[in-house]
Amino acid sequence: MAEIIDGKKISQDIKDEVKEKVAALREKGIETSLAVILVGNDPASTVYVGNKKKACEYTGIRSLSYELPEDTTEESLLQLIDKLNADDTVNGILVQLPLPKHIDESKVIRRISPDKDVDGFHPESVGRLSIGEKGFVSCTPAGIIELLKRSNTELSGAEAVVIGRSNIVGKPMAILLLRENATVTVCHSKTRDLREVCKRADVLVVAIGQPEFIDNTYIKEGATVIDVGIHRKGDGKKLCGDVDYEKAFPVAGKITPVPGGVGPMTIAMLMYNCYQAALMQNDLV
Ligand code: GUN
C-alpha cells in the first residue's frame, strides 16, 4: 500500500513560503513582479494564465497581464518582450504556450532575457542547468524534485527512471535527478524493454503522454512513482494520469495522485522562480 504524495498540500506550503519571502523583500522596498503574455484565446491557455495570475495575487507578486489578439504579429510580440526585458520593475516574463501558428515559438523563447526566464525554457537556462550553474529550472521538473524531497524520498544513489524525453519535462528531470546523485535512465518510444527498465527503478517518473499506460507490472515493490500525465477519462469529467493508479497503488511505496500530485506544483514553482528572479536582479544571491 502506497503513501500518497500530496501535491496540493506541498504546493500550498511552497506558495506560503514564497508569500512570506516576497513580503520580506517588500519590507526592504523591493516589489516582485511577473509579466504574463497570452496571445489569442485558447480556452486551456486562458484557464492556465488565470490560475497563474491568481497565484501571483496569493503570494503578493504583482502580475502584469498582456492579453493580445490572435492576429498579433511576431514582430510586435518581440517588441513587447524587448520592452519588458528593459523594464527594471519587471522581474519575470512568461509567454504562455502554445502560440498561434504564424509565430515562431523558439524565436520568442530566445528573445526573453535569461535573467527573467522564469519558465526556464531559454537555451541559456537549459545550458546553465546542464553544467550546474545558477539559473531558472523548468517548473514541472523542479516541482517534482520538491515532491520527492519533501516526501523524504532518498535520491542519492537511487535508481531513477524517467519515461519521456521532452525539453520541458523529461530532459531537465533527468539532469535534476543526476544533480541529486541518482543513477538516471531515460526511456522513450524506442526503448527496447520498457517494462524491464522500469522494474529496476527506485524512483519512476512517468511522462509518457498515454492514459493509464503504466500498471503494477512496471513497478518494483516499494518504488516511488511520480505521474506527470493528465488526461480526461473517456468522455467523462474524471481525470487520470499516465499511471494506472488503482493497479499501481498496492505495489508502490509512494505515489502521486491525479489530480492533486504534480499538477499543482508547476504554478507553485513558477512563483518560487519569480521570487528568485527578484533576488537575482537585486544582487541578493
Ligand atoms: N503551456 C503549458 N504549460 C506551460 C508552461 O509551463 N509555461 C508556458 N509558458 N506555457 C505553457
mmCIF file of C-alpha atoms and ligand atoms in Angstrom:
data_model
loop_
_atom_site.group_PDB
_atom_site.id
_atom_site.type_symbol
_atom_site.label_atom_id
_atom_site.label_comp_id
_atom_site.label_asym_id
_atom_site.label_seq_id
_atom_site.Cartn_x
_atom_site.Cartn_y
_atom_site.Cartn_z
ATOM 1 C CA MET A 1 0.000 0.000 0.000
ATOM 2 C CA ALA A 2 1.457 3.270 -1.091
ATOM 3 C CA GLU A 3 1.845 6.518 0.799
ATOM 4 C CA ILE A 4 0.161 9.284 -1.191
ATOM 5 C CA ILE A 5 2.395 12.264 -2.026
ATOM 6 C CA ASP A 6 0.043 15.200 -1.561
ATOM 7 C CA GLY A 7 0.943 17.739 -4.248
ATOM 8 C CA LYS A 8 -1.915 20.001 -3.259
ATOM 9 C CA LYS A 9 -0.600 20.352 0.284
ATOM 10 C CA ILE A 10 3.081 20.627 -0.737
ATOM 11 C CA SER A 11 2.311 23.257 -3.395
ATOM 12 C CA GLN A 12 0.313 25.218 -0.811
ATOM 13 C CA ASP A 13 3.286 25.072 1.594
ATOM 14 C CA ILE A 14 5.597 26.393 -1.144
ATOM 15 C CA LYS A 15 3.207 29.217 -2.035
ATOM 16 C CA ASP A 16 3.010 30.151 1.658
ATOM 17 C CA GLU A 17 6.809 30.160 1.908
ATOM 18 C CA VAL A 18 7.079 32.334 -1.214
ATOM 19 C CA LYS A 19 4.410 34.670 0.177
ATOM 20 C CA GLU A 20 6.495 35.207 3.323
ATOM 21 C CA LYS A 21 9.698 35.765 1.359
ATOM 22 C CA VAL A 22 8.025 38.184 -1.059
ATOM 23 C CA ALA A 23 6.644 40.125 1.932
ATOM 24 C CA ALA A 24 10.138 40.250 3.482
ATOM 25 C CA LEU A 25 11.519 41.673 0.205
ATOM 26 C CA ARG A 26 8.748 44.270 0.201
ATOM 27 C CA GLU A 27 9.901 45.339 3.685
ATOM 28 C CA LYS A 28 13.236 46.140 2.052
ATOM 29 C CA GLY A 29 11.462 48.200 -0.612
ATOM 30 C CA ILE A 30 11.657 45.508 -3.318
ATOM 31 C CA GLU A 31 8.493 44.537 -5.204
ATOM 32 C CA THR A 32 8.388 41.178 -7.005
ATOM 33 C CA SER A 33 6.649 41.165 -10.353
ATOM 34 C CA LEU A 34 5.732 38.872 -13.239
ATOM 35 C CA ALA A 35 4.621 39.842 -16.751
ATOM 36 C CA VAL A 36 2.268 37.258 -18.262
ATOM 37 C CA ILE A 37 1.653 37.351 -22.028
ATOM 38 C CA LEU A 38 -1.218 35.468 -23.652
ATOM 39 C CA VAL A 39 -1.721 35.601 -27.411
ATOM 40 C CA GLY A 40 -5.153 34.572 -28.686
ATOM 41 C CA ASN A 41 -7.928 32.914 -26.702
ATOM 42 C CA ASP A 42 -7.168 29.203 -26.494
ATOM 43 C CA PRO A 43 -9.530 28.052 -23.691
ATOM 44 C CA ALA A 44 -6.972 25.880 -21.860
ATOM 45 C CA SER A 45 -4.315 28.623 -22.010
ATOM 46 C CA THR A 46 -6.821 31.168 -20.720
ATOM 47 C CA VAL A 47 -7.511 28.948 -17.688
ATOM 48 C CA TYR A 48 -3.768 28.375 -17.045
ATOM 49 C CA VAL A 49 -2.997 32.090 -17.272
ATOM 50 C CA GLY A 50 -5.910 32.877 -14.941
ATOM 51 C CA ASN A 51 -4.521 30.389 -12.396
ATOM 52 C CA LYS A 52 -1.042 31.926 -12.660
ATOM 53 C CA LYS A 53 -2.457 35.396 -12.016
ATOM 54 C CA LYS A 54 -4.421 34.078 -9.016
ATOM 55 C CA ALA A 55 -1.257 32.509 -7.573
ATOM 56 C CA CYS A 56 0.553 35.850 -8.021
ATOM 57 C CA GLU A 57 -2.202 37.592 -6.116
ATOM 58 C CA TYR A 58 -1.988 34.999 -3.309
ATOM 59 C CA THR A 59 1.786 35.248 -2.944
ATOM 60 C CA GLY A 60 1.912 39.049 -3.204
ATOM 61 C CA ILE A 61 3.642 39.059 -6.595
ATOM 62 C CA ARG A 62 2.494 41.914 -8.822
ATOM 63 C CA SER A 63 1.242 40.470 -12.114
ATOM 64 C CA LEU A 64 1.160 42.489 -15.315
ATOM 65 C CA SER A 65 -1.178 40.968 -17.818
ATOM 66 C CA TYR A 66 -0.831 41.313 -21.592
ATOM 67 C CA GLU A 67 -3.721 39.725 -23.455
ATOM 68 C CA LEU A 68 -3.026 40.125 -27.169
ATOM 69 C CA PRO A 69 -5.285 39.248 -30.106
ATOM 70 C CA GLU A 70 -4.776 36.043 -32.125
ATOM 71 C CA ASP A 71 -3.526 38.027 -35.154
ATOM 72 C CA THR A 72 -0.706 39.739 -33.207
ATOM 73 C CA THR A 73 2.410 39.796 -35.381
ATOM 74 C CA GLU A 74 5.607 38.081 -34.314
ATOM 75 C CA GLU A 75 7.399 41.429 -34.572
ATOM 76 C CA SER A 76 5.042 43.208 -32.188
ATOM 77 C CA LEU A 77 5.293 40.333 -29.668
ATOM 78 C CA LEU A 78 9.113 40.509 -29.863
ATOM 79 C CA GLN A 79 8.935 44.282 -29.349
ATOM 80 C CA LEU A 80 6.819 43.814 -26.222
ATOM 81 C CA ILE A 81 9.372 41.309 -24.886
ATOM 82 C CA ASP A 82 12.198 43.804 -25.587
ATOM 83 C CA LYS A 83 10.300 46.468 -23.661
ATOM 84 C CA LEU A 84 9.744 44.116 -20.681
ATOM 85 C CA ASN A 85 13.374 42.944 -20.779
ATOM 86 C CA ALA A 86 14.464 46.576 -20.406
ATOM 87 C CA ASP A 87 11.950 47.375 -17.654
ATOM 88 C CA ASP A 88 13.646 47.176 -14.229
ATOM 89 C CA THR A 89 10.284 46.897 -12.481
ATOM 90 C CA VAL A 90 9.607 43.552 -14.211
ATOM 91 C CA ASN A 91 11.379 40.522 -12.685
ATOM 92 C CA GLY A 92 9.900 37.636 -14.659
ATOM 93 C CA ILE A 93 8.454 37.253 -18.150
ATOM 94 C CA LEU A 94 6.177 34.375 -19.144
ATOM 95 C CA VAL A 95 4.771 33.862 -22.628
ATOM 96 C CA GLN A 96 2.015 31.270 -22.456
ATOM 97 C CA LEU A 97 2.469 28.436 -24.979
ATOM 98 C CA PRO A 98 1.335 27.287 -27.478
ATOM 99 C CA LEU A 99 1.488 30.426 -29.619
ATOM 100 C CA PRO A 100 -0.564 30.881 -32.813
ATOM 101 C CA LYS A 101 0.999 29.093 -35.793
ATOM 102 C CA HIS A 102 2.274 32.240 -37.534
ATOM 103 C CA ILE A 103 4.599 32.989 -34.579
ATOM 104 C CA ASP A 104 7.930 31.168 -34.191
ATOM 105 C CA GLU A 105 7.921 29.891 -30.595
ATOM 106 C CA SER A 106 11.607 29.228 -30.452
ATOM 107 C CA LYS A 107 12.387 32.803 -31.572
ATOM 108 C CA VAL A 108 10.067 34.162 -28.875
ATOM 109 C CA ILE A 109 11.577 31.982 -26.125
ATOM 110 C CA ARG A 110 15.088 33.095 -27.134
ATOM 111 C CA ARG A 111 14.113 36.759 -27.005
ATOM 112 C CA ILE A 112 13.246 36.640 -23.263
ATOM 113 C CA SER A 113 16.255 37.699 -21.203
ATOM 114 C CA PRO A 114 17.674 34.574 -19.467
ATOM 115 C CA ASP A 115 17.661 36.696 -16.272
ATOM 116 C CA LYS A 116 13.850 36.953 -16.492
ATOM 117 C CA ASP A 117 13.146 33.499 -17.950
ATOM 118 C CA VAL A 118 11.016 32.172 -15.065
ATOM 119 C CA ASP A 119 9.740 29.294 -17.250
ATOM 120 C CA GLY A 120 13.325 28.077 -17.709
ATOM 121 C CA PHE A 121 12.767 27.446 -21.437
ATOM 122 C CA HIS A 122 15.568 29.643 -22.852
ATOM 123 C CA PRO A 123 18.512 27.606 -24.242
ATOM 124 C CA GLU A 124 20.776 29.504 -21.843
ATOM 125 C CA SER A 125 18.672 28.402 -18.850
ATOM 126 C CA VAL A 126 18.814 24.804 -20.118
ATOM 127 C CA GLY A 127 22.581 25.129 -20.622
ATOM 128 C CA ARG A 128 23.129 26.560 -17.148
ATOM 129 C CA LEU A 129 21.127 23.675 -15.662
ATOM 130 C CA SER A 130 23.132 21.071 -17.527
ATOM 131 C CA ILE A 131 26.501 22.429 -16.328
ATOM 132 C CA GLY A 132 25.274 23.074 -12.766
ATOM 133 C CA GLU A 133 25.229 26.889 -12.889
ATOM 134 C CA LYS A 134 22.613 29.032 -11.179
ATOM 135 C CA GLY A 135 19.610 29.684 -13.417
ATOM 136 C CA PHE A 136 15.912 29.037 -13.818
ATOM 137 C CA VAL A 137 14.674 25.454 -13.895
ATOM 138 C CA SER A 138 11.563 24.437 -15.835
ATOM 139 C CA CYS A 139 8.724 24.465 -13.280
ATOM 140 C CA THR A 140 7.314 20.916 -13.619
ATOM 141 C CA PRO A 141 10.592 19.019 -13.095
ATOM 142 C CA ALA A 142 11.618 21.495 -10.368
ATOM 143 C CA GLY A 143 8.267 20.762 -8.693
ATOM 144 C CA ILE A 144 8.846 17.016 -8.917
ATOM 145 C CA ILE A 145 12.191 17.374 -7.120
ATOM 146 C CA GLU A 146 10.350 19.264 -4.344
ATOM 147 C CA LEU A 147 7.717 16.477 -4.135
ATOM 148 C CA LEU A 148 10.489 13.879 -3.809
ATOM 149 C CA LYS A 149 12.488 15.833 -1.218
ATOM 150 C CA ARG A 150 9.508 16.836 0.891
ATOM 151 C CA SER A 151 8.235 13.242 0.956
ATOM 152 C CA ASN A 152 11.690 12.159 2.205
ATOM 153 C CA THR A 153 12.438 10.049 -0.865
ATOM 154 C CA GLU A 154 16.088 9.009 -0.920
ATOM 155 C CA LEU A 155 17.635 10.150 -4.203
ATOM 156 C CA SER A 156 21.363 9.798 -3.618
ATOM 157 C CA GLY A 157 22.457 6.502 -5.132
ATOM 158 C CA ALA A 158 18.881 5.611 -6.115
ATOM 159 C CA GLU A 159 17.978 4.070 -9.481
ATOM 160 C CA ALA A 160 15.819 6.713 -11.149
ATOM 161 C CA VAL A 161 13.983 6.027 -14.398
ATOM 162 C CA VAL A 162 12.345 8.834 -16.378
ATOM 163 C CA ILE A 163 9.904 7.886 -19.133
ATOM 164 C CA GLY A 164 9.780 10.678 -21.716
ATOM 165 C CA ARG A 165 12.467 12.920 -23.194
ATOM 166 C CA SER A 166 10.709 16.247 -23.806
ATOM 167 C CA ASN A 167 12.618 19.505 -23.426
ATOM 168 C CA ILE A 168 10.201 20.736 -20.775
ATOM 169 C CA VAL A 169 9.913 17.635 -18.554
ATOM 170 C CA GLY A 170 11.975 14.529 -19.402
ATOM 171 C CA LYS A 171 15.381 16.038 -20.158
ATOM 172 C CA PRO A 172 15.516 18.610 -17.326
ATOM 173 C CA MET A 173 14.089 15.957 -14.967
ATOM 174 C CA ALA A 174 16.982 13.631 -15.785
ATOM 175 C CA ILE A 175 19.545 16.383 -15.181
ATOM 176 C CA LEU A 176 17.954 17.366 -11.863
ATOM 177 C CA LEU A 177 17.907 13.756 -10.655
ATOM 178 C CA LEU A 178 21.550 13.434 -11.654
ATOM 179 C CA ARG A 179 22.284 16.581 -9.638
ATOM 180 C CA GLU A 180 20.736 14.765 -6.639
ATOM 181 C CA ASN A 181 23.181 11.895 -7.230
ATOM 182 C CA ALA A 182 20.640 9.404 -8.571
ATOM 183 C CA THR A 183 21.630 6.901 -11.254
ATOM 184 C CA VAL A 184 19.429 8.036 -14.105
ATOM 185 C CA THR A 185 17.964 6.206 -17.092
ATOM 186 C CA VAL A 186 15.799 7.994 -19.653
ATOM 187 C CA CYS A 187 13.298 5.864 -21.600
ATOM 188 C CA HIS A 188 11.397 6.816 -24.752
ATOM 189 C CA SER A 189 9.375 5.332 -27.591
ATOM 190 C CA LYS A 190 12.373 3.395 -28.949
ATOM 191 C CA THR A 191 13.355 1.853 -25.603
ATOM 192 C CA ARG A 192 13.542 -1.908 -26.182
ATOM 193 C CA ASP A 193 12.183 -3.401 -22.979
ATOM 194 C CA LEU A 194 10.423 -0.615 -21.140
ATOM 195 C CA ARG A 195 8.914 -2.906 -18.503
ATOM 196 C CA GLU A 196 12.288 -4.419 -17.637
ATOM 197 C CA VAL A 197 13.934 -0.978 -17.266
ATOM 198 C CA CYS A 198 11.070 0.448 -15.183
ATOM 199 C CA LYS A 199 11.172 -2.570 -12.861
ATOM 200 C CA ARG A 200 14.684 -1.502 -11.793
ATOM 201 C CA ALA A 201 13.549 1.932 -10.643
ATOM 202 C CA ASP A 202 13.509 3.077 -7.034
ATOM 203 C CA VAL A 203 12.076 6.328 -8.394
ATOM 204 C CA LEU A 204 9.915 6.191 -11.522
ATOM 205 C CA VAL A 205 8.906 9.462 -13.213
ATOM 206 C CA VAL A 206 6.253 8.858 -15.855
ATOM 207 C CA ALA A 207 5.704 11.449 -18.611
ATOM 208 C CA ILE A 208 4.692 9.133 -21.420
ATOM 209 C CA GLY A 209 1.551 11.009 -22.510
ATOM 210 C CA GLN A 210 -0.717 7.956 -22.654
ATOM 211 C CA PRO A 211 -3.581 7.409 -20.202
ATOM 212 C CA GLU A 212 -3.037 4.703 -17.558
ATOM 213 C CA PHE A 213 -0.191 3.130 -19.516
ATOM 214 C CA ILE A 214 1.998 2.137 -16.546
ATOM 215 C CA ASP A 215 0.488 -0.547 -14.331
ATOM 216 C CA ASN A 216 1.782 -2.719 -11.467
ATOM 217 C CA THR A 217 3.812 -4.914 -13.831
ATOM 218 C CA TYR A 218 6.197 -1.968 -14.493
ATOM 219 C CA ILE A 219 6.747 -1.117 -10.835
ATOM 220 C CA LYS A 220 9.214 -2.508 -8.324
ATOM 221 C CA GLU A 221 7.735 -3.231 -4.882
ATOM 222 C CA GLY A 222 8.136 -0.113 -2.741
ATOM 223 C CA ALA A 223 9.176 2.235 -5.566
ATOM 224 C CA THR A 224 8.225 5.925 -5.606
ATOM 225 C CA VAL A 225 6.012 6.662 -8.615
ATOM 226 C CA ILE A 226 5.567 10.188 -9.969
ATOM 227 C CA ASP A 227 2.797 10.624 -12.546
ATOM 228 C CA VAL A 228 3.205 13.690 -14.802
ATOM 229 C CA GLY A 229 0.285 12.838 -17.122
ATOM 230 C CA ILE A 230 -3.179 14.314 -17.050
ATOM 231 C CA HIS A 231 -5.996 13.042 -19.252
ATOM 232 C CA ARG A 232 -9.759 13.127 -19.292
ATOM 233 C CA LYS A 233 -11.085 9.592 -18.852
ATOM 234 C CA GLY A 234 -13.347 8.542 -21.732
ATOM 235 C CA ASP A 235 -15.780 11.369 -22.389
ATOM 236 C CA GLY A 236 -16.494 11.912 -18.714
ATOM 237 C CA LYS A 237 -15.215 14.501 -16.252
ATOM 238 C CA LYS A 238 -12.945 12.102 -14.364
ATOM 239 C CA LEU A 239 -9.213 12.700 -14.733
ATOM 240 C CA CYS A 240 -6.444 10.123 -14.893
ATOM 241 C CA GLY A 241 -2.689 10.118 -15.341
ATOM 242 C CA ASP A 242 -0.148 8.088 -17.305
ATOM 243 C CA VAL A 243 -0.158 5.568 -14.436
ATOM 244 C CA ASP A 244 -2.985 3.146 -13.741
ATOM 245 C CA TYR A 245 -3.403 4.353 -10.160
ATOM 246 C CA GLU A 246 -5.620 1.510 -8.906
ATOM 247 C CA LYS A 247 -3.147 -1.130 -10.107
ATOM 248 C CA ALA A 248 -0.005 0.788 -9.086
ATOM 249 C CA PHE A 249 -1.184 1.733 -5.593
ATOM 250 C CA PRO A 250 -0.783 -1.705 -3.914
ATOM 251 C CA VAL A 251 2.801 -2.161 -5.231
ATOM 252 C CA ALA A 252 4.268 1.354 -4.973
ATOM 253 C CA GLY A 253 5.907 2.699 -1.816
ATOM 254 C CA LYS A 254 4.833 6.270 -2.572
ATOM 255 C CA ILE A 255 2.711 7.639 -5.393
ATOM 256 C CA THR A 256 1.343 10.946 -6.687
ATOM 257 C CA PRO A 257 -2.395 11.062 -7.431
ATOM 258 C CA VAL A 258 -4.002 12.692 -10.499
ATOM 259 C CA PRO A 259 -5.325 15.280 -9.902
ATOM 260 C CA GLY A 260 -3.529 16.683 -6.845
ATOM 261 C CA GLY A 261 0.002 15.397 -7.484
ATOM 262 C CA VAL A 262 2.412 17.001 -9.933
ATOM 263 C CA GLY A 263 -0.163 19.409 -11.446
ATOM 264 C CA PRO A 264 -0.383 21.991 -8.644
ATOM 265 C CA MET A 265 3.410 22.063 -8.247
ATOM 266 C CA THR A 266 4.057 23.788 -11.576
ATOM 267 C CA ILE A 267 2.473 27.093 -10.582
ATOM 268 C CA ALA A 268 3.996 26.960 -7.081
ATOM 269 C CA MET A 269 7.464 26.633 -8.643
ATOM 270 C CA LEU A 270 6.694 29.476 -11.062
ATOM 271 C CA MET A 271 6.032 31.680 -8.020
ATOM 272 C CA TYR A 272 9.295 30.478 -6.491
ATOM 273 C CA ASN A 273 11.166 31.299 -9.726
ATOM 274 C CA CYS A 274 9.691 34.829 -9.710
ATOM 275 C CA TYR A 275 10.977 35.328 -6.181
ATOM 276 C CA GLN A 276 14.399 34.029 -7.287
ATOM 277 C CA ALA A 277 14.322 36.475 -10.224
ATOM 278 C CA ALA A 278 13.693 39.370 -7.837
ATOM 279 C CA LEU A 279 16.605 38.234 -5.640
ATOM 280 C CA MET A 280 18.971 37.882 -8.603
ATOM 281 C CA GLN A 281 18.046 41.228 -10.126
ATOM 282 C CA ASN A 282 18.668 42.949 -6.815
ATOM 283 C CA ASP A 283 22.042 41.234 -6.316
ATOM 284 C CA LEU A 284 20.754 39.355 -3.259
ATOM 285 C CA VAL A 285 22.065 35.954 -4.465
HETATM 286 N N1 GUN B 1 1.800 25.936 -21.672
HETATM 287 C C1 GUN B 1 1.599 24.790 -20.977
HETATM 288 N N2 GUN B 1 2.435 24.734 -19.909
HETATM 289 C C2 GUN B 1 3.164 25.878 -19.940
HETATM 290 C C3 GUN B 1 4.179 26.406 -19.085
HETATM 291 O O1 GUN B 1 4.599 25.810 -18.092
HETATM 292 N N3 GUN B 1 4.676 27.616 -19.440
HETATM 293 C C4 GUN B 1 4.247 28.289 -20.541
HETATM 294 N N4 GUN B 1 4.817 29.470 -20.824
HETATM 295 N N5 GUN B 1 3.310 27.825 -21.351
HETATM 296 C C5 GUN B 1 2.768 26.637 -21.039
#
